[in-house]
Each structure stands twice: as C-alpha cells, then as structure tokens.
GROMACS .gro file of C-alpha atoms in nm:
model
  165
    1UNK     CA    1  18.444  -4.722 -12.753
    2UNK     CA    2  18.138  -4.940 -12.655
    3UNK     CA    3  17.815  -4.767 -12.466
    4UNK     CA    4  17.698  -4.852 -12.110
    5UNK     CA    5  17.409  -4.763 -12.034
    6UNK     CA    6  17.305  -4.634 -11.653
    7UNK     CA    7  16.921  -4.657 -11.484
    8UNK     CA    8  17.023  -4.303 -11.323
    9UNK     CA    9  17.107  -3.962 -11.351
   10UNK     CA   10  17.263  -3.993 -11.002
   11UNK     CA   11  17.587  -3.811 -11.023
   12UNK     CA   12  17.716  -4.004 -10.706
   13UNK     CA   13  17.620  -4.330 -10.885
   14UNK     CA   14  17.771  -4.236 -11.196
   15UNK     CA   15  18.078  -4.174 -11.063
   16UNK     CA   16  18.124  -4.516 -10.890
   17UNK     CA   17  18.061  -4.704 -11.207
   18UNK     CA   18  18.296  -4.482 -11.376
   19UNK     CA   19  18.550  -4.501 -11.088
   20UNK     CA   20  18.472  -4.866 -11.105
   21UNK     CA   21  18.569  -4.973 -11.436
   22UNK     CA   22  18.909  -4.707 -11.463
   23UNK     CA   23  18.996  -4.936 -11.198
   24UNK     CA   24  18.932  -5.224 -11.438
   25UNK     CA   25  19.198  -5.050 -11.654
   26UNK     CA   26  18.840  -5.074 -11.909
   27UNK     CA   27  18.703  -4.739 -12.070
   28UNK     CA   28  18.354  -4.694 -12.151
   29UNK     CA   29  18.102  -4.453 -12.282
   30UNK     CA   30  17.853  -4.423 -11.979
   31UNK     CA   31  17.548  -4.251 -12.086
   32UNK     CA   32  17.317  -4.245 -11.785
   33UNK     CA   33  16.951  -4.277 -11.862
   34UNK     CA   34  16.652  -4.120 -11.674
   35UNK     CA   35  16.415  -4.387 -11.601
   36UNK     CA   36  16.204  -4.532 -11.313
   37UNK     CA   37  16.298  -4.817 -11.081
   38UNK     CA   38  15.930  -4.875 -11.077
   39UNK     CA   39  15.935  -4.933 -10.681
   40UNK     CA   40  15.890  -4.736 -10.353
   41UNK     CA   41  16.167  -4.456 -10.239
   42UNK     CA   42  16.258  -4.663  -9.985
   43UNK     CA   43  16.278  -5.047 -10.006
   44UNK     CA   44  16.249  -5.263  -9.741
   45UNK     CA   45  16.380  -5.587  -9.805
   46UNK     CA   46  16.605  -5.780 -10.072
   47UNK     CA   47  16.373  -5.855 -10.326
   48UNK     CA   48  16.210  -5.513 -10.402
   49UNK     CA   49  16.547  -5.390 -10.398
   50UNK     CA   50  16.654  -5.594 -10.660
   51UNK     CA   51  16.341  -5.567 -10.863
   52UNK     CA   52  16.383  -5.203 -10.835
   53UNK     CA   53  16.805  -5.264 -10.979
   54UNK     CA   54  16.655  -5.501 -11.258
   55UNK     CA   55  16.365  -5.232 -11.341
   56UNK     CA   56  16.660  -4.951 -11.384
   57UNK     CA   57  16.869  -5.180 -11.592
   58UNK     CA   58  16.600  -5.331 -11.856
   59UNK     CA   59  16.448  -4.999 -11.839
   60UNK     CA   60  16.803  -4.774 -11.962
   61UNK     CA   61  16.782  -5.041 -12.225
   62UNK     CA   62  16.480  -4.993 -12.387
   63UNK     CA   63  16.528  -4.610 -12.462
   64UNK     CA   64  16.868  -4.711 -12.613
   65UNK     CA   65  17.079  -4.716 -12.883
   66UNK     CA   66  17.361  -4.956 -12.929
   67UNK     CA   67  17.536  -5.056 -12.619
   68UNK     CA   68  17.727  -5.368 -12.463
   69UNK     CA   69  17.508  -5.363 -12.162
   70UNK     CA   70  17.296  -5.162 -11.909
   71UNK     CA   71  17.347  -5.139 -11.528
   72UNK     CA   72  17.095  -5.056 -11.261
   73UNK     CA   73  17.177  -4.972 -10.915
   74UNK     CA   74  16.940  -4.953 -10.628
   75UNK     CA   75  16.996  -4.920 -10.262
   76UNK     CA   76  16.775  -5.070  -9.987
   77UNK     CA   77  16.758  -5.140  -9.641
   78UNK     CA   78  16.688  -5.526  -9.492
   79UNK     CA   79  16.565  -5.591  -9.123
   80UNK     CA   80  16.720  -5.857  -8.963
   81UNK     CA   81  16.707  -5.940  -8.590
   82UNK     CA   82  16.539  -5.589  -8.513
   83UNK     CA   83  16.781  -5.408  -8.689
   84UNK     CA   84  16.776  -5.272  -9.088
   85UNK     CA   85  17.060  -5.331  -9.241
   86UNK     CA   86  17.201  -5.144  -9.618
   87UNK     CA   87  17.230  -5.355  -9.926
   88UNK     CA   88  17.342  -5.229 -10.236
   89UNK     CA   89  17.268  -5.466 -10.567
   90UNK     CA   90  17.369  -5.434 -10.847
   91UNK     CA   91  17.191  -5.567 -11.159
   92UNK     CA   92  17.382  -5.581 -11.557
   93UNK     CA   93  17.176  -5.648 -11.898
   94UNK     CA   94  17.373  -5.713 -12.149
   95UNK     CA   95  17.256  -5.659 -12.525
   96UNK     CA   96  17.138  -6.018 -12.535
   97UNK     CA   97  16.921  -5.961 -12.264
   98UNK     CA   98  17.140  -6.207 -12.004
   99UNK     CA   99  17.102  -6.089 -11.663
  100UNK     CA  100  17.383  -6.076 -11.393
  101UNK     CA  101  17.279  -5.986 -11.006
  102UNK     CA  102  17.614  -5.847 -10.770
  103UNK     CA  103  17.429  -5.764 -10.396
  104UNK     CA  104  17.674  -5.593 -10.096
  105UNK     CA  105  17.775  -5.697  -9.818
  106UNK     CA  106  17.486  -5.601  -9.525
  107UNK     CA  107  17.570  -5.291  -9.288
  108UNK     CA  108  17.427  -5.224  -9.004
  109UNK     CA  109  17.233  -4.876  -8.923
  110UNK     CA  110  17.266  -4.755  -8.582
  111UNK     CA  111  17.015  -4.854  -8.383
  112UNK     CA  112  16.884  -4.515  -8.312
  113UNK     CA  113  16.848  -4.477  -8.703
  114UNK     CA  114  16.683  -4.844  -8.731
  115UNK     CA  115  16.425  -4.689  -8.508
  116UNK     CA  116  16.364  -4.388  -8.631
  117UNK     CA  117  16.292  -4.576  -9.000
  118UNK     CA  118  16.040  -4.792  -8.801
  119UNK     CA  119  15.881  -4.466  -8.708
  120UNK     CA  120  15.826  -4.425  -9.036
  121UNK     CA  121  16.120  -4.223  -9.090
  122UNK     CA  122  16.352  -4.186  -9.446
  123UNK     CA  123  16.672  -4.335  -9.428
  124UNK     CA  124  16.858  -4.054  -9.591
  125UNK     CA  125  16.743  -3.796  -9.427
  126UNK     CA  126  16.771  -3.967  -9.058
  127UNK     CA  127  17.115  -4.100  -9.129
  128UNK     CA  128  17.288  -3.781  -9.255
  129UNK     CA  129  17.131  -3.593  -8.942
  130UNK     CA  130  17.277  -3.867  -8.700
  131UNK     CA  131  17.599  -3.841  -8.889
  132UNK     CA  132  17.593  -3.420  -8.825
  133UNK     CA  133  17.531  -3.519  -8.465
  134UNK     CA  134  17.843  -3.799  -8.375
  135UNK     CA  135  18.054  -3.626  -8.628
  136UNK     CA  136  18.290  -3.599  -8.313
  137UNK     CA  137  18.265  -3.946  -8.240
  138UNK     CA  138  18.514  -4.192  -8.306
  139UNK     CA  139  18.698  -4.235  -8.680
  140UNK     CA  140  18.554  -4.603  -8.693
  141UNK     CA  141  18.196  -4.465  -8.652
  142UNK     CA  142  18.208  -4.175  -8.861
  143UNK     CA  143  18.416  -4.393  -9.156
  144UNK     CA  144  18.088  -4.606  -9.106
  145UNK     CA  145  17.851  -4.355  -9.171
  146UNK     CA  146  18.002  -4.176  -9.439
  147UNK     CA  147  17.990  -4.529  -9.609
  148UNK     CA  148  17.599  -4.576  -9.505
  149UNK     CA  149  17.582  -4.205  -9.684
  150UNK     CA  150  17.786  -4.264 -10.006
  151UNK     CA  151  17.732  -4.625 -10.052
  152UNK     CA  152  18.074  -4.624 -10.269
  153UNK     CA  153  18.202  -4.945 -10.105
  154UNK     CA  154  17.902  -5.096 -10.103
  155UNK     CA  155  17.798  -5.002 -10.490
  156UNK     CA  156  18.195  -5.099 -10.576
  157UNK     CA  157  18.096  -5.467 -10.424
  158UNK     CA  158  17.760  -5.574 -10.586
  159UNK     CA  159  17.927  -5.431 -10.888
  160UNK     CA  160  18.275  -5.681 -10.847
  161UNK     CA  161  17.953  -5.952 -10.824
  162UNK     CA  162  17.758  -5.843 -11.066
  163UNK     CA  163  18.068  -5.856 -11.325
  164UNK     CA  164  18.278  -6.144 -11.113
  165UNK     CA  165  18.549  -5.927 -11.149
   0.00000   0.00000   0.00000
C-alpha cells in the first residue's frame, strides 16, 4: 500500500482525507506529519492561506520516507465586500515534486462573527460561541455553522480540486 503523507496531526483533518479517498474506493497509508505551515494562526486572505497549504505539504515531505505524495490543508478566512468569508485549499506534492492547488467554495461568516474578527477576534473561538448561542435557530443556520466549524465539506472540495477527482 503506497504512503501519503499529511502537514498535520489534526485528527479532524485526518479523518477527511481518510474519509475522502474510502470514498474514492482508493486505500492509503496516511501517516500525518507534525510540521509548521510557516504562517500566522489565522490567515487573512487567499494567498497566505495557500502558502501556508503549500508550506504543510513540501514540509511532510521533507521528513519523509517513501510516499506517492504529500497533502497540506490550511483553512483561512477572505474579506470581501465587508464580510470574511472561509476558504479551505488544499495543496498535493507528489514525489516528483509537481504541485496541484484544490481551493473551496467561499462561505460566508455571520456578520456578527465578521465583526468580531475585525475586532481582532479568533475565528474559532468566536464562531463556536455564536454557534452555542443560535443553536435554537433554524436547521439551515445551524447546518451552516457546523460546516464553518468542521470544514468537512469545504476540505472534501479543495481536495476533489486538488486531485480533479
């Protein structure tokens, strides 16, 4: 069975890719890999989220032992219009050193969250309280936030890109 390598220890993360490619009908080795995205906790916009993807990638590689390729998966938030939005990218190496780059679909943060990150606020932390506080609130909202929490959807997308599966 071939190794992937993965940029994180992340046991949500590593159970999308995993989830990801029995979907594929495809079985790996996934060996996740402790390493550094080399960016800020809390990226701002789409480039230093995919520089901090790329850094997790290349950087699972170089530790590494044989392997078909290496994915890195980084989570950011993009303002646009006043309001931040998620992205999830994901970015694969494979043992050649070929680069592919999958990004997700933009979601939109309640504006009350939006603003509270403008305030200096961390995402995480503002968007699971919000979620505690409408978790009476309509199915559509709360199916929303639970996705702006786990980030399986979103992950699941960039990595369909990434791969053009």
């Amino acid at each position: 069975m071939e190794n992937i390598l993965i940029g994180t220890t992340s046991e949500s993360k590593l159970k999308i890719v995993k989830d990801f490619f029995e979907q594929q009908g495809k079985e790996y080795n996934i060996l996740p890999q402790d390493v550094s995205s080399e960016i800020v906790d809390q990226p701002l916009d789409e480039d230093t989220t995919i520089l901090g993807a790329t850094n997790r990638a290349r950087n699972a590689a170089k530790n590494s032992r044989e392997f078909a390729f290496s994915i890195g998966l980084e989570g950011g938030l993009l303002k646009i219009n006043g309001l931040y939005y998620l992205i999830c990218v994901a970015v694969m190496v494979d043992s050649q050193g070929k680069q592919f780059i999958g990004m997700s679909s933009e979601l939109p943060l309640p504006k009350k969250v939006s603003d509270q990150i403008d305030n200096g606020k961390q995402f995480g932390d503002t968007i699971r309280v919000f979620r505690k506080e409408n978790s009476d609130k309509s199915q559509i909202l709360v199916d929303h936030l639970d996705e702006l929490i786990e980030r399986k959807k979103s992950f699941t997308e960039a990595l369909r890109i990434a791969f053009l599966i």
